[in-house]
Phi, psi and omega in degrees: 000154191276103187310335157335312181321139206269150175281204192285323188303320199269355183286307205288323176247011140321323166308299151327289179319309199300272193353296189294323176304310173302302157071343176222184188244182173228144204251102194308220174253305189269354184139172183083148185283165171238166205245340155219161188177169205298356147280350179110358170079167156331169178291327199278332168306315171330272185314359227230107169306162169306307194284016185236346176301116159229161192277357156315358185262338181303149189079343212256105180297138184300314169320354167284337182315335196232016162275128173329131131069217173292333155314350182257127189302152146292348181266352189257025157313312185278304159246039165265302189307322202284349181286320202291310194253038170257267257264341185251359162272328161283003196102357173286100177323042199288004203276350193280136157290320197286288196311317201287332179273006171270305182316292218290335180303296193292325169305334216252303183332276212299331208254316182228355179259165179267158169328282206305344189244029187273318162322276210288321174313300183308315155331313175264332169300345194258332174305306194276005173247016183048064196221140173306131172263013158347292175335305184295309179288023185220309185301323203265000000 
């Protein structure tokens, strides 16, 4: 493992700050999160620098980063490579099954719950990854 690596905590309340800052969610045009948008994208785009961004990534559930393959549509190849290696330039473990599925947490808050049900998600995400929810309780 990369000692570099940012932990769950500091993935989670980096998340939490976007979340809060953001206040919506941003969304595509057909549905689904967008990982950067004119609000600032999911929590999981937070991390993704501007020069590491392509819009191939859009549609691509972050849980593929750490899937076979063959388990993968072929048209989303190109930005499944480009998260994985946005997300480990930022510091980010995808190769960790547990980080790729704290993303994947966070992505789903921003993506499928409304803004009012974000406090009680986080919560329990940080309850089920053994994570301070401080972050959340300062924010809300």
């Amino acid at each position: 493992m990369n000692l570099e690596s940012l932990s769950h905590q500091a993935i989670f309340d980096q998340a939490v700050q976007h979340l809060f800052r953001q206040r919506q969610a941003a969304l595509l045009p057909r549905g689904g999160g967008a990982y950067r948008g004119y609000c600032g994208g999911c929590p999981v785009g937070n991390f993704i620098k501007p020069r590491d961004y392509l819009t191939a990534m859009e549609g691509v559930p972050i849980r593929y980063v750490n899937h076979p393959k063959n388990e993968v549509p072929a048209y989303m190849d190109v930005g499944v490579a480009a998260l994985k290696k946005a997300l480990l330039r930022s510091k980010i473990n995808v190769y960790d099954p547990q980080t790729v599925s704290l993303l994947s947490c966070l992505q789903n808050v921003h993506d499928v719950f409304g803004v009012w049900e974000w406090t009680d998600r986080l919560q329990s995400i940080a309850r089920e990854f053994g994570l301070s929810a401080e972050r959340v309780r300062n924010a809300a």
